[in-house]
């Protein structure tokens, strides 16, 4: 993450109350919403991966961790195209990160980290806007860019195991 200080964990209590209600309404739509295509993404040439060639719906099996944060709307706007409307209240939107380890997917096994800039309107609902997507699979990266319009990049993931005392 280039600038982890862009996330604002502390806000006035009135905003927290508002967002707790907003979160309940948006999270289910956010998790189920169809991804938006980023207008500036260019498709790469190449054949679709074996698991992707039959088209959606694609099935991904694994485990994931969501960490939601309030993000200053001014910071989130830097990552959201101007033609999209940011969902905000009291100068904040809902952003955060999504970390997943897929054991079964059209691209095989891979890990993914998504930095979520904020929530945008995608009538008739809203959805999360990815500011950055890191995956440890070239095939998953290619699919994310070409088919879904995600700002995907290949990265190395490592795991540290610690003994519990």
mmCIF file of C-alpha atoms in Angstrom:
data_model
loop_
_atom_site.group_PDB
_atom_site.id
_atom_site.type_symbol
_atom_site.label_atom_id
_atom_site.label_comp_id
_atom_site.label_asym_id
_atom_site.label_seq_id
_atom_site.Cartn_x
_atom_site.Cartn_y
_atom_site.Cartn_z
ATOM 1 C CA UNK A 1 0.000 0.000 0.000
ATOM 2 C CA UNK A 2 1.628 3.218 -1.100
ATOM 3 C CA UNK A 3 0.040 5.520 1.489
ATOM 4 C CA UNK A 4 -1.436 3.658 4.456
ATOM 5 C CA UNK A 5 -2.067 6.955 6.261
ATOM 6 C CA UNK A 6 -4.915 7.729 3.849
ATOM 7 C CA UNK A 7 -7.262 5.599 5.954
ATOM 8 C CA UNK A 8 -8.987 7.515 8.734
ATOM 9 C CA UNK A 9 -9.909 5.184 11.620
ATOM 10 C CA UNK A 10 -11.150 7.983 13.924
ATOM 11 C CA UNK A 11 -14.156 10.160 13.068
ATOM 12 C CA UNK A 12 -16.799 12.011 15.073
ATOM 13 C CA UNK A 13 -19.367 9.780 16.772
ATOM 14 C CA UNK A 14 -22.241 11.190 14.669
ATOM 15 C CA UNK A 15 -20.486 9.996 11.520
ATOM 16 C CA UNK A 16 -19.864 6.600 13.134
ATOM 17 C CA UNK A 17 -23.570 6.194 13.844
ATOM 18 C CA UNK A 18 -24.479 7.178 10.315
ATOM 19 C CA UNK A 19 -21.922 4.835 8.771
ATOM 20 C CA UNK A 20 -22.907 1.892 10.962
ATOM 21 C CA UNK A 21 -26.376 2.093 9.414
ATOM 22 C CA UNK A 22 -24.987 2.752 5.944
ATOM 23 C CA UNK A 23 -22.614 -0.215 6.236
ATOM 24 C CA UNK A 24 -25.473 -2.599 6.995
ATOM 25 C CA UNK A 25 -27.265 -1.508 3.827
ATOM 26 C CA UNK A 26 -24.241 -1.414 1.558
ATOM 27 C CA UNK A 27 -22.171 -4.440 2.525
ATOM 28 C CA UNK A 28 -24.520 -7.038 1.047
ATOM 29 C CA UNK A 29 -24.848 -5.063 -2.188
ATOM 30 C CA UNK A 30 -21.100 -4.436 -2.157
ATOM 31 C CA UNK A 31 -20.224 -8.110 -1.862
ATOM 32 C CA UNK A 32 -22.684 -9.169 -4.565
ATOM 33 C CA UNK A 33 -22.386 -6.248 -6.992
ATOM 34 C CA UNK A 34 -21.066 -6.796 -10.475
ATOM 35 C CA UNK A 35 -17.638 -5.240 -10.938
ATOM 36 C CA UNK A 36 -17.373 -1.976 -12.830
ATOM 37 C CA UNK A 37 -15.069 -1.655 -15.808
ATOM 38 C CA UNK A 38 -12.468 1.039 -15.344
ATOM 39 C CA UNK A 39 -12.662 3.193 -18.497
ATOM 40 C CA UNK A 40 -8.904 3.754 -18.678
ATOM 41 C CA UNK A 41 -7.923 0.065 -18.568
ATOM 42 C CA UNK A 42 -6.694 -1.399 -21.826
ATOM 43 C CA UNK A 43 -7.329 -5.042 -22.590
ATOM 44 C CA UNK A 44 -4.255 -7.187 -23.065
ATOM 45 C CA UNK A 45 -3.982 -9.556 -26.003
ATOM 46 C CA UNK A 46 -3.993 -13.251 -25.289
ATOM 47 C CA UNK A 47 -6.274 -16.208 -24.844
ATOM 48 C CA UNK A 48 -8.393 -16.592 -21.729
ATOM 49 C CA UNK A 49 -7.147 -18.977 -19.084
ATOM 50 C CA UNK A 50 -8.552 -22.491 -19.236
ATOM 51 C CA UNK A 51 -10.900 -21.936 -16.309
ATOM 52 C CA UNK A 52 -12.120 -18.573 -17.602
ATOM 53 C CA UNK A 53 -12.848 -19.480 -21.227
ATOM 54 C CA UNK A 54 -16.422 -20.611 -20.530
ATOM 55 C CA UNK A 55 -17.384 -17.151 -19.250
ATOM 56 C CA UNK A 56 -19.107 -16.078 -16.067
ATOM 57 C CA UNK A 57 -20.224 -16.908 -13.525
ATOM 58 C CA UNK A 58 -16.771 -17.823 -12.235
ATOM 59 C CA UNK A 59 -16.486 -19.704 -8.947
ATOM 60 C CA UNK A 60 -13.735 -18.885 -6.458
ATOM 61 C CA UNK A 61 -13.330 -21.059 -3.343
ATOM 62 C CA UNK A 62 -11.095 -20.143 -0.443
ATOM 63 C CA UNK A 63 -10.919 -17.963 2.623
ATOM 64 C CA UNK A 64 -10.911 -14.192 2.977
ATOM 65 C CA UNK A 65 -10.557 -11.374 5.454
ATOM 66 C CA UNK A 66 -12.276 -8.001 5.089
ATOM 67 C CA UNK A 67 -11.060 -4.949 6.998
ATOM 68 C CA UNK A 68 -13.328 -1.952 6.509
ATOM 69 C CA UNK A 69 -12.277 1.629 7.258
ATOM 70 C CA UNK A 70 -13.691 5.082 6.902
ATOM 71 C CA UNK A 71 -11.688 6.875 4.210
ATOM 72 C CA UNK A 72 -11.665 10.606 3.606
ATOM 73 C CA UNK A 73 -13.752 11.240 0.494
ATOM 74 C CA UNK A 74 -11.115 13.634 -0.864
ATOM 75 C CA UNK A 75 -8.516 10.844 -0.675
ATOM 76 C CA UNK A 76 -10.818 8.243 -2.256
ATOM 77 C CA UNK A 77 -11.708 10.547 -5.172
ATOM 78 C CA UNK A 78 -8.099 10.370 -6.372
ATOM 79 C CA UNK A 79 -8.709 6.692 -7.242
ATOM 80 C CA UNK A 80 -12.300 6.885 -8.548
ATOM 81 C CA UNK A 81 -13.052 8.056 -12.110
ATOM 82 C CA UNK A 82 -14.686 11.499 -12.200
ATOM 83 C CA UNK A 83 -17.780 10.194 -13.986
ATOM 84 C CA UNK A 84 -18.670 7.944 -11.014
ATOM 85 C CA UNK A 85 -20.400 9.293 -7.914
ATOM 86 C CA UNK A 86 -18.769 8.460 -4.598
ATOM 87 C CA UNK A 87 -21.070 7.364 -1.758
ATOM 88 C CA UNK A 88 -20.122 9.640 1.115
ATOM 89 C CA UNK A 89 -21.367 11.239 4.309
ATOM 90 C CA UNK A 90 -19.701 13.803 6.564
ATOM 91 C CA UNK A 91 -16.697 13.818 4.215
ATOM 92 C CA UNK A 92 -16.045 10.058 4.435
ATOM 93 C CA UNK A 93 -16.721 6.927 2.399
ATOM 94 C CA UNK A 94 -16.313 3.233 3.214
ATOM 95 C CA UNK A 95 -13.036 1.695 2.077
ATOM 96 C CA UNK A 96 -10.531 -0.791 3.384
ATOM 97 C CA UNK A 97 -8.933 -4.001 2.225
ATOM 98 C CA UNK A 98 -9.800 -7.539 1.195
ATOM 99 C CA UNK A 99 -7.256 -10.346 1.566
ATOM 100 C CA UNK A 100 -8.070 -13.746 0.062
ATOM 101 C CA UNK A 101 -6.420 -17.120 -0.445
ATOM 102 C CA UNK A 102 -8.191 -19.091 -3.178
ATOM 103 C CA UNK A 103 -7.636 -22.848 -3.207
ATOM 104 C CA UNK A 104 -9.909 -23.375 -6.216
ATOM 105 C CA UNK A 105 -10.588 -20.844 -8.968
ATOM 106 C CA UNK A 106 -10.506 -20.589 -12.766
ATOM 107 C CA UNK A 107 -6.881 -19.408 -12.386
ATOM 108 C CA UNK A 108 -5.984 -22.167 -9.918
ATOM 109 C CA UNK A 109 -4.596 -21.404 -6.462
ATOM 110 C CA UNK A 110 -3.612 -17.804 -5.776
ATOM 111 C CA UNK A 111 -3.604 -15.044 -3.175
ATOM 112 C CA UNK A 112 -5.176 -11.611 -3.634
ATOM 113 C CA UNK A 113 -5.018 -8.293 -1.788
ATOM 114 C CA UNK A 114 -7.499 -5.586 -2.816
ATOM 115 C CA UNK A 115 -7.222 -2.026 -1.521
ATOM 116 C CA UNK A 116 -10.704 -0.510 -1.639
ATOM 117 C CA UNK A 117 -10.780 3.259 -2.212
ATOM 118 C CA UNK A 118 -14.461 3.660 -1.434
ATOM 119 C CA UNK A 119 -18.033 2.919 -2.420
ATOM 120 C CA UNK A 120 -19.447 4.267 -5.700
ATOM 121 C CA UNK A 121 -22.988 4.364 -7.035
ATOM 122 C CA UNK A 122 -23.669 1.746 -9.702
ATOM 123 C CA UNK A 123 -27.448 2.184 -10.161
ATOM 124 C CA UNK A 124 -29.604 0.608 -8.956
ATOM 125 C CA UNK A 125 -27.100 -0.270 -6.218
ATOM 126 C CA UNK A 126 -23.595 0.601 -5.077
ATOM 127 C CA UNK A 127 -20.300 -1.276 -5.138
ATOM 128 C CA UNK A 128 -16.715 -1.061 -3.932
ATOM 129 C CA UNK A 129 -14.084 0.588 -6.132
ATOM 130 C CA UNK A 130 -10.678 -1.116 -6.137
ATOM 131 C CA UNK A 131 -7.752 1.305 -5.995
ATOM 132 C CA UNK A 132 -5.161 -1.481 -6.235
ATOM 133 C CA UNK A 133 -5.274 -5.260 -6.692
ATOM 134 C CA UNK A 134 -2.254 -7.462 -5.985
ATOM 135 C CA UNK A 135 -2.222 -11.154 -6.947
ATOM 136 C CA UNK A 136 0.524 -13.787 -7.020
ATOM 137 C CA UNK A 137 -0.647 -15.316 -10.295
ATOM 138 C CA UNK A 138 0.097 -13.906 -13.755
ATOM 139 C CA UNK A 139 -3.038 -15.641 -15.047
ATOM 140 C CA UNK A 140 -5.246 -14.028 -12.376
ATOM 141 C CA UNK A 141 -3.636 -10.647 -13.078
ATOM 142 C CA UNK A 142 -4.265 -10.953 -16.812
ATOM 143 C CA UNK A 143 -7.891 -11.955 -16.219
ATOM 144 C CA UNK A 144 -8.456 -9.114 -13.731
ATOM 145 C CA UNK A 145 -7.179 -6.521 -16.186
ATOM 146 C CA UNK A 146 -8.722 -7.872 -19.390
ATOM 147 C CA UNK A 147 -12.093 -9.245 -18.306
ATOM 148 C CA UNK A 148 -12.963 -7.223 -15.223
ATOM 149 C CA UNK A 149 -11.013 -3.982 -15.671
ATOM 150 C CA UNK A 150 -9.223 -4.233 -12.330
ATOM 151 C CA UNK A 151 -5.960 -2.383 -11.629
ATOM 152 C CA UNK A 152 -4.224 -5.746 -11.046
ATOM 153 C CA UNK A 153 -0.493 -6.251 -10.497
ATOM 154 C CA UNK A 154 1.549 -9.395 -9.830
ATOM 155 C CA UNK A 155 3.159 -9.432 -6.373
ATOM 156 C CA UNK A 156 4.951 -11.894 -4.112
ATOM 157 C CA UNK A 157 3.060 -12.946 -0.980
ATOM 158 C CA UNK A 158 4.784 -14.472 2.040
ATOM 159 C CA UNK A 159 3.469 -16.078 5.186
ATOM 160 C CA UNK A 160 5.031 -15.927 8.626
ATOM 161 C CA UNK A 161 4.114 -18.718 11.025
ATOM 162 C CA UNK A 162 4.619 -18.018 14.718
ATOM 163 C CA UNK A 163 4.434 -20.459 17.596
ATOM 164 C CA UNK A 164 1.806 -19.641 20.203
ATOM 165 C CA UNK A 165 3.106 -19.785 23.767
#
